[in-house]
């Protein structure tokens, strides 16, 4: 690892998650290099505790080193935040005052060519965040139908050349299985007409993003996790979610609105519009430019909603 992941919108995320120091518990669902986790611990002060989750064993190892100074105020677990309720029940601290998400990959993933996330380095086609799972970019590209590959590139990459790229991938793999990022880039370049390639981002960018989202089932995990975050939060607790593209942000926005607008709402939205980074942050860290933060507060369950006919959750 050349350097640590540079956390995005950190001051804002921490201010929403930890409105004041004290005896609090934060759950960081996307520990990564532990940047946000460290800032959350400092903001809570010496009585604060944190449960950190990541699906990438390598991230857990690095964050563990970084957070060692906090001793037994920190617990780290390997897991997918789609199982948040269970992970918190088994490893949590009995109460949860904040749940924080910082979606997507970390710069550690992108800076490690051998993990196959980057179209700029030749590497085995992999893109798994959790290196213990089966499905990888290699299996999708070589085993899924042309139609399914096209759907993935269209839905998660929003690439207008999706159908042609899928066609070229399938033609290429009929000659020999695609094993490396370079071979995939080559198929993509062949599919997109020269004229359409000039200017703009690299032609492979959208396809790589799409495959990454599909390999790691990223959007499904977010959708499954958010209601569990609301379940585990104590009244007054905070939910903070940082997205990096519109597909993620849309899911967060809808989930928060559904909770806040329900008949017995469990959340109050704190960010009418998503919080965006200042120009100064984007200048320092271009990755921040896409960042959007949304936050909400867990409402106390109303007394009538805890009764046998209330239907509300008092968790
Ligand atoms: C953007 S990085 C987080 C960076 C971190 N906030 C920091 O300041 O260093 C996202 C991390 O979330 C992890 N991740 C992504 N999806 C996950 C999921 N469904 N469950 C658990 N961890 C996930 C990735 O492995 C990655 O390490």
Coordinates of C-alpha atoms and ligand atoms in Angstrom, one line a residue:
X1 CA 0.0 0.0 0.0
X2 CA 1.5 3.3 -1.1
X3 CA -0.5 5.4 1.2
X4 CA -3.7 5.4 3.2
X5 CA -7.0 6.0 1.6
X6 CA -7.9 9.7 2.0
X7 CA -11.2 9.9 3.7
X8 CA -14.0 12.0 2.0
X9 CA -16.3 14.5 3.8
X10 CA -14.8 13.4 7.0
X11 CA -15.6 16.4 9.2
X12 CA -19.2 16.5 8.0
X13 CA -19.7 12.7 8.5
X14 CA -18.3 12.9 12.0
X15 CA -20.3 16.0 13.0
X16 CA -23.5 14.2 12.0
X17 CA -22.6 10.9 13.6
X18 CA -21.2 12.3 16.8
X19 CA -23.1 15.5 17.7
X20 CA -21.3 15.6 21.0
X21 CA -18.6 13.6 22.8
X22 CA -19.5 11.1 25.5
X23 CA -20.3 7.5 26.2
X24 CA -21.4 6.6 22.7
X25 CA -21.1 3.6 20.4
X26 CA -20.5 4.0 16.6
X27 CA -20.7 1.2 14.1
X28 CA -18.5 1.8 11.0
X29 CA -19.9 -0.5 8.3
X30 CA -17.1 0.3 5.9
X31 CA -14.0 0.4 7.9
X32 CA -11.5 0.6 5.0
X33 CA -8.2 2.1 6.2
X34 CA -9.9 3.2 9.4
X35 CA -9.8 7.0 8.6
X36 CA -13.4 7.7 9.5
X37 CA -13.2 5.3 12.4
X38 CA -10.3 7.0 13.9
X39 CA -12.0 10.4 13.6
X40 CA -15.2 9.0 15.1
X41 CA -13.3 7.7 18.1
X42 CA -11.5 11.0 18.7
X43 CA -14.9 12.9 18.4
X44 CA -16.5 10.6 21.0
X45 CA -13.7 11.0 23.4
X46 CA -12.3 8.4 25.9
X47 CA -15.8 7.0 26.7
X48 CA -16.6 6.2 23.1
X49 CA -16.5 2.8 21.5
X50 CA -16.6 1.5 18.0
X51 CA -17.5 -1.6 16.1
X52 CA -15.8 -1.7 12.7
X53 CA -16.9 -3.9 9.8
X54 CA -15.3 -4.6 6.5
X55 CA -15.7 -7.4 4.0
X56 CA -12.1 -7.1 2.9
X57 CA -9.7 -9.0 5.2
X58 CA -6.8 -6.8 4.1
X59 CA -8.7 -3.6 5.2
X60 CA -9.3 -5.1 8.6
X61 CA -5.7 -5.8 9.1
X62 CA -4.6 -2.3 8.2
X63 CA -7.3 -0.6 10.2
X64 CA -6.4 -2.8 13.1
X65 CA -2.9 -1.5 13.1
X66 CA -4.1 2.1 12.8
X67 CA -6.7 1.8 15.6
X68 CA -4.5 -0.2 18.0
X69 CA -4.0 2.8 20.3
X70 CA -7.7 2.7 21.2
X71 CA -7.3 -0.8 22.7
X72 CA -10.4 -2.5 23.8
X73 CA -12.7 0.4 22.8
X74 CA -12.5 -1.0 19.3
X75 CA -13.9 -4.3 17.9
X76 CA -13.3 -5.2 14.3
X77 CA -15.1 -7.9 12.4
X78 CA -15.0 -9.4 9.0
X79 CA -18.4 -9.3 7.4
X80 CA -20.8 -7.9 4.9
X81 CA -22.9 -5.0 6.1
X82 CA -25.9 -6.7 4.4
X83 CA -25.8 -8.8 7.7
X84 CA -25.6 -5.7 9.9
X85 CA -28.3 -6.8 12.4
X86 CA -26.6 -10.1 13.0
X87 CA -23.1 -8.6 13.1
X88 CA -24.2 -6.0 15.7
X89 CA -26.1 -8.5 17.8
X90 CA -23.0 -10.8 17.9
X91 CA -20.2 -8.3 18.2
X92 CA -21.8 -5.0 19.2
X93 CA -21.7 -3.1 22.5
X94 CA -25.3 -3.5 23.5
X95 CA -26.4 -0.1 22.1
X96 CA -25.7 1.8 18.9
X97 CA -25.7 5.6 18.6
X98 CA -24.4 5.9 15.1
X99 CA -24.2 3.8 11.9
X100 CA -21.8 5.1 9.3
X101 CA -21.4 4.0 5.7
X102 CA -18.7 5.1 3.2
X103 CA -19.6 3.1 0.2
X104 CA -17.5 1.7 -2.7
X105 CA -13.9 0.7 -3.0
X106 CA -11.0 2.3 -1.2
X107 CA -7.9 3.7 -2.8
X108 CA -6.2 0.6 -1.3
X109 CA -8.2 -1.5 -3.8
X110 CA -7.4 0.8 -6.7
X111 CA -3.8 1.1 -5.8
X112 CA -3.2 -2.6 -5.6
X113 CA -3.1 -3.6 -9.3
X114 CA -3.2 -7.3 -8.4
X115 CA -6.8 -7.0 -7.2
X116 CA -7.9 -6.2 -10.7
X117 CA -10.1 -3.1 -10.0
X118 CA -8.2 -0.8 -12.3
X119 CA -8.2 -0.6 -16.1
X120 CA -4.9 1.2 -15.9
X121 CA -2.9 -1.8 -14.7
X122 CA -2.7 -5.2 -16.2
X123 CA -3.8 -7.8 -13.6
X124 CA -5.9 -10.9 -13.3
X125 CA -9.6 -10.1 -13.7
X126 CA -10.8 -10.2 -10.1
X127 CA -12.5 -7.1 -8.4
X128 CA -13.6 -9.0 -5.3
X129 CA -13.6 -6.9 -2.2
X130 CA -14.0 -10.0 -0.2
X131 CA -11.3 -12.3 -1.4
X132 CA -13.0 -15.2 0.3
X133 CA -16.0 -15.1 -2.1
X134 CA -16.4 -17.2 -5.3
X135 CA -17.8 -14.8 -8.0
X136 CA -15.2 -12.6 -9.6
X137 CA -15.0 -10.4 -12.6
X138 CA -13.4 -13.3 -14.4
X139 CA -16.4 -15.6 -13.8
X140 CA -18.9 -12.9 -14.9
X141 CA -17.1 -12.0 -18.1
X142 CA -16.4 -15.6 -19.1
X143 CA -19.6 -17.4 -17.9
X144 CA -22.5 -15.0 -17.9
X145 CA -24.7 -14.8 -21.0
X146 CA -24.2 -11.9 -23.4
X147 CA -27.6 -10.5 -22.4
X148 CA -26.7 -10.6 -18.7
X149 CA -23.3 -8.9 -19.3
X150 CA -25.0 -6.3 -21.4
X151 CA -27.6 -5.7 -18.6
X152 CA -24.9 -5.3 -16.0
X153 CA -22.9 -2.7 -18.1
X154 CA -26.1 -0.9 -18.9
X155 CA -27.6 -0.8 -15.4
X156 CA -24.5 -0.3 -13.2
X157 CA -22.3 1.5 -15.7
X158 CA -25.0 3.4 -17.5
X159 CA -22.9 2.9 -20.7
X160 CA -24.7 3.5 -23.9
X161 CA -22.4 1.0 -25.6
X162 CA -23.3 -1.8 -23.2
X163 CA -24.8 -4.1 -25.8
X164 CA -21.9 -3.8 -28.2
X165 CA -19.3 -4.2 -25.4
X166 CA -21.1 -7.4 -24.3
X167 CA -21.1 -8.7 -27.8
X168 CA -17.4 -8.0 -28.2
X169 CA -16.6 -9.6 -24.8
X170 CA -18.5 -12.8 -25.8
X171 CA -16.7 -12.9 -29.2
X172 CA -13.3 -12.5 -27.6
X173 CA -14.0 -15.2 -25.0
X174 CA -14.9 -17.6 -27.8
X175 CA -11.4 -17.4 -29.0
X176 CA -9.9 -17.7 -25.5
X177 CA -11.2 -17.0 -22.0
X178 CA -10.5 -13.4 -20.8
X179 CA -8.1 -13.7 -17.9
X180 CA -6.7 -10.2 -17.4
X181 CA -7.8 -6.5 -17.2
X182 CA -5.8 -5.7 -20.3
X183 CA -7.7 -8.3 -22.3
X184 CA -11.0 -6.9 -21.1
X185 CA -9.9 -3.3 -21.9
X186 CA -8.9 -4.5 -25.4
X187 CA -12.4 -6.0 -26.0
X188 CA -14.0 -2.7 -24.8
X189 CA -11.8 -0.6 -27.0
X190 CA -12.7 -2.7 -30.0
X191 CA -16.4 -2.3 -29.3
X192 CA -16.5 1.5 -29.0
X193 CA -16.0 3.4 -32.3
X194 CA -12.9 5.5 -32.5
X195 CA -15.0 8.7 -32.8
X196 CA -16.8 8.1 -29.6
X197 CA -13.6 7.5 -27.7
X198 CA -12.2 11.0 -28.0
X199 CA -12.4 13.2 -25.0
X200 CA -14.1 12.2 -21.7
X201 CA -13.1 9.5 -19.4
X202 CA -11.4 6.2 -20.3
X203 CA -13.8 4.1 -22.4
X204 CA -13.4 1.2 -20.0
X205 CA -14.3 3.2 -16.9
X206 CA -18.0 2.5 -17.0
X207 CA -17.6 -1.2 -17.7
X208 CA -15.2 -1.6 -14.9
X209 CA -17.4 0.2 -12.5
X210 CA -20.4 -1.9 -13.6
X211 CA -18.5 -5.2 -13.1
X212 CA -17.2 -4.1 -9.7
X213 CA -20.8 -3.3 -8.5
X214 CA -22.0 -6.7 -9.9
X215 CA -19.1 -8.8 -8.5
X216 CA -19.6 -7.3 -5.0
X217 CA -23.4 -7.1 -5.2
X218 CA -22.9 -3.6 -3.9
X219 CA -26.4 -2.1 -4.4
X220 CA -28.2 -5.1 -3.0
X221 CA -26.1 -4.9 0.1
X222 CA -26.9 -1.2 0.6
X223 CA -30.6 -1.8 0.1
X224 CA -30.7 -4.8 2.6
X225 CA -28.5 -3.0 5.2
X226 CA -30.2 0.4 5.6
X227 CA -33.4 -0.9 7.4
X228 CA -31.2 -3.0 9.7
X229 CA -29.2 0.2 10.6
X230 CA -32.5 1.8 11.6
X231 CA -33.4 -1.3 13.7
X232 CA -30.1 -1.3 15.7
X233 CA -30.0 2.5 16.3
X234 CA -31.0 3.8 19.8
X235 CA -33.4 6.8 19.8
X236 CA -31.5 9.9 18.9
X237 CA -28.9 7.7 17.1
X238 CA -27.6 8.8 13.8
X239 CA -27.4 7.2 10.4
X240 CA -24.8 8.6 8.0
X241 CA -24.2 7.4 4.5
X242 CA -21.7 8.6 1.9
X243 CA -22.3 7.7 -1.7
X244 CA -20.1 8.1 -4.8
X245 CA -22.5 7.7 -7.6
X246 CA -26.1 8.3 -8.3
X247 CA -27.1 4.6 -8.1
X248 CA -25.9 4.4 -4.5
X249 CA -27.3 7.8 -3.5
X250 CA -30.7 7.0 -5.0
X251 CA -31.0 3.9 -2.8
X252 CA -30.1 5.9 0.3
X253 CA -32.4 8.8 -0.5
X254 CA -35.3 6.5 -1.1
X255 CA -34.7 4.4 2.0
X256 CA -34.4 7.4 4.3
X257 CA -37.5 9.0 2.8
X258 CA -39.5 5.8 3.2
X259 CA -38.6 5.6 6.8
X260 CA -39.2 9.3 7.5
X261 CA -42.5 9.3 5.6
X262 CA -43.9 6.2 7.1
X263 CA -47.1 6.2 9.2
X264 CA -45.0 5.7 12.3
X265 CA -41.7 7.2 11.1
X266 CA -38.5 5.8 12.6
X267 CA -36.2 8.5 11.1
X268 CA -36.0 12.3 10.8
X269 CA -33.9 13.4 7.8
X270 CA -31.2 15.8 8.8
X271 CA -29.9 16.6 5.3
X272 CA -32.6 18.1 3.1
X273 CA -30.2 17.9 0.2
X274 CA -27.1 15.7 0.1
X275 CA -24.0 17.4 1.6
X276 CA -21.3 17.9 -1.1
X277 CA -17.6 18.5 -0.5
X278 CA -16.2 22.0 -0.6
X279 CA -14.1 22.9 -3.7
X280 CA -11.0 22.9 -1.5
X281 CA -11.5 19.3 -0.6
X282 CA -12.0 18.3 -4.3
X283 CA -8.8 20.1 -5.2
X284 CA -6.9 18.1 -2.6
X285 CA -8.7 14.8 -3.4
X286 CA -10.4 14.5 -6.8
X287 CA -12.1 11.3 -5.6
X288 CA -14.2 13.5 -3.3
X289 CA -15.9 15.2 -6.2
X290 CA -18.6 12.6 -6.5
X291 CA -19.2 12.3 -2.7
X292 CA -22.7 12.9 -1.3
X293 CA -23.5 12.6 2.3
X294 CA -27.0 12.0 3.8
X295 CA -27.8 11.8 7.4
X296 CA -30.9 11.0 9.6
X297 CA -31.7 10.7 13.2
X298 CA -33.5 7.7 14.8
X299 CA -36.8 8.8 16.4
X300 CA -38.0 7.4 19.7
X301 CA -40.6 4.8 19.2
X302 CA -44.0 6.3 20.0
X303 CA -45.7 4.5 23.0
X304 CA -48.7 3.5 20.8
X305 CA -46.4 1.9 18.2
X306 CA -44.9 -0.5 20.7
X307 CA -48.2 -2.1 21.6
X308 CA -49.5 -5.3 20.1
X309 CA -51.4 -3.4 17.4
X310 CA -48.8 -0.7 16.7
X311 CA -46.7 -2.6 14.3
X312 CA -43.8 -0.2 14.9
X313 CA -40.4 -1.4 15.9
X314 CA -39.1 -0.4 19.3
X315 CA -35.6 -1.7 18.7
Ligands
LIG1 C1 -14.5 3.9 0.7 S1 -13.8 2.6 1.6 C2 -14.0 3.2 3.3 C3 -12.9 4.1 3.7 C4 -12.9 4.4 5.2 N1 -14.1 5.2 5.6 C5 -11.7 5.2 5.6 O1 -11.8 6.4 6.0 O2 -10.6 4.7 5.5 C6 -15.0 1.4 1.6 C7 -14.7 0.1 2.3 O3 -16.0 -0.6 2.5 C8 -15.8 -2.0 2.3 N2 -17.1 -2.5 1.9 C9 -17.7 -2.2 0.7 N3 -18.9 -2.9 0.7 C10 -19.0 -3.5 1.8 C11 -20.0 -4.4 2.4 N4 -21.1 -4.7 1.7 N5 -19.8 -4.9 3.6 C12 -18.7 -4.6 4.3 N6 -17.7 -3.8 3.8 C13 -17.9 -3.3 2.6 C14 -14.7 -2.0 1.2 O4 -14.0 -3.3 1.4 C15 -13.8 -0.8 1.6 O5 -12.8 -1.2 2.4

